[in-house]
Structures are given as structure tokens and as C-alpha cells.
């Protein structure tokens, strides 16, 4: 992967946030990962800017979903972690 992903991959909390995006909502990700809500939303915004997630607004609630690019990265990361 290009160098722009390095800042995401090498931070443990950021990696946990990325791997738990299937939870969909920042508050659920925060609860699962155990870090501040503002940190989760900041990282999700960076993932969106990098084209790894999309944001879908449901009223006042934001739901995050992996893009195809994000799914490929997640699969690769999970494979690396499991080795």
C-alpha cells in the first residue's frame, strides 16, 4: 500500500477502529475499542478522506461503511495479523 496508509496501520487504536468499522456507528466503535468519541470520529474522517469509508447520514446519526478499497485493506490487514 502507498505510504499514506502508514499513519493508520502503525497506531494500535487507529487499527482497532478501522477493523471495527462493521459496527457502523462511531459510538459503538468507541465502546468496542475503548477510546474517546472525538478520537474515533477524527480517525473515521481521515479514513473517509483516504477513500476507505463512506459516510451515510441517517437523520442525526452518521453510519460508516467500508468502501471496496477499505474492504481490501481490511482483509489484507486481518490476514497479516493472523499470521
Coordinates of C-alpha atoms in Angstrom, one line a residue:
X1 CA 0.0 0.0 0.0
X2 CA 1.1 3.5 -0.6
X3 CA 2.8 5.5 2.2
X4 CA -0.3 7.5 3.0
X5 CA -1.8 4.4 4.9
X6 CA 1.2 4.0 7.2
X7 CA -0.1 6.5 9.8
X8 CA -3.3 4.4 10.0
X9 CA -1.7 1.0 10.2
X10 CA 1.0 1.6 12.8
X11 CA -1.2 3.1 15.5
X12 CA -2.8 0.4 17.6
X13 CA -6.0 2.3 18.4
X14 CA -6.4 3.5 14.9
X15 CA -6.0 0.0 13.6
X16 CA -8.7 -1.3 16.1
X17 CA -11.0 1.5 14.9
X18 CA -10.5 0.5 11.3
X19 CA -11.0 -3.2 12.0
X20 CA -14.3 -2.5 13.9
X21 CA -16.0 -0.3 11.3
X22 CA -18.6 -3.0 10.7
X23 CA -20.1 -1.7 13.9
X24 CA -21.1 1.2 11.7
X25 CA -21.6 3.9 14.3
X26 CA -18.9 6.0 16.0
X27 CA -20.4 5.4 19.5
X28 CA -20.4 1.6 19.0
X29 CA -16.9 1.6 17.7
X30 CA -15.8 3.8 20.7
X31 CA -17.4 1.3 23.1
X32 CA -15.7 -1.6 21.5
X33 CA -12.3 -0.1 21.1
X34 CA -12.3 1.9 24.4
X35 CA -11.2 5.3 23.4
X36 CA -12.7 8.8 23.2
X37 CA -15.5 9.5 20.8
X38 CA -13.7 12.5 19.4
X39 CA -10.7 10.4 18.5
X40 CA -12.9 7.8 16.8
X41 CA -14.7 10.5 14.7
X42 CA -11.4 12.2 13.8
X43 CA -10.0 8.8 12.5
X44 CA -13.2 8.0 10.7
X45 CA -13.0 11.4 8.9
X46 CA -9.4 10.5 7.9
X47 CA -10.5 7.1 6.6
X48 CA -13.2 8.9 4.6
X49 CA -10.7 11.4 3.1
X50 CA -8.5 8.4 2.1
X51 CA -11.4 6.7 0.4
X52 CA -11.6 3.8 2.8
X53 CA -15.0 4.5 4.2
X54 CA -18.2 6.3 3.2
X55 CA -20.5 8.2 5.5
X56 CA -24.2 7.7 5.3
X57 CA -26.4 10.1 7.3
X58 CA -29.4 8.6 9.0
X59 CA -31.2 11.6 10.5
X60 CA -28.8 12.9 13.1
X61 CA -26.8 9.7 13.2
X62 CA -23.8 9.0 10.9
X63 CA -23.2 5.5 9.7
X64 CA -19.8 4.5 8.4
X65 CA -19.3 1.7 5.8
X66 CA -16.1 0.4 4.2
X67 CA -15.6 1.1 0.5
X68 CA -14.3 -1.6 -1.8
X69 CA -10.8 -0.2 -1.2
X70 CA -11.4 -0.2 2.5
X71 CA -12.6 -3.8 2.4
X72 CA -9.5 -4.9 0.5
X73 CA -7.3 -3.2 3.1
X74 CA -9.2 -4.7 6.0
X75 CA -8.9 -8.2 4.5
X76 CA -5.1 -7.7 4.0
X77 CA -4.6 -6.4 7.5
X78 CA -6.6 -9.2 9.1
X79 CA -4.6 -11.7 7.1
X80 CA -1.3 -10.1 8.2
X81 CA -2.4 -10.0 11.9
X82 CA -3.5 -13.7 11.8
X83 CA -0.1 -14.9 10.5

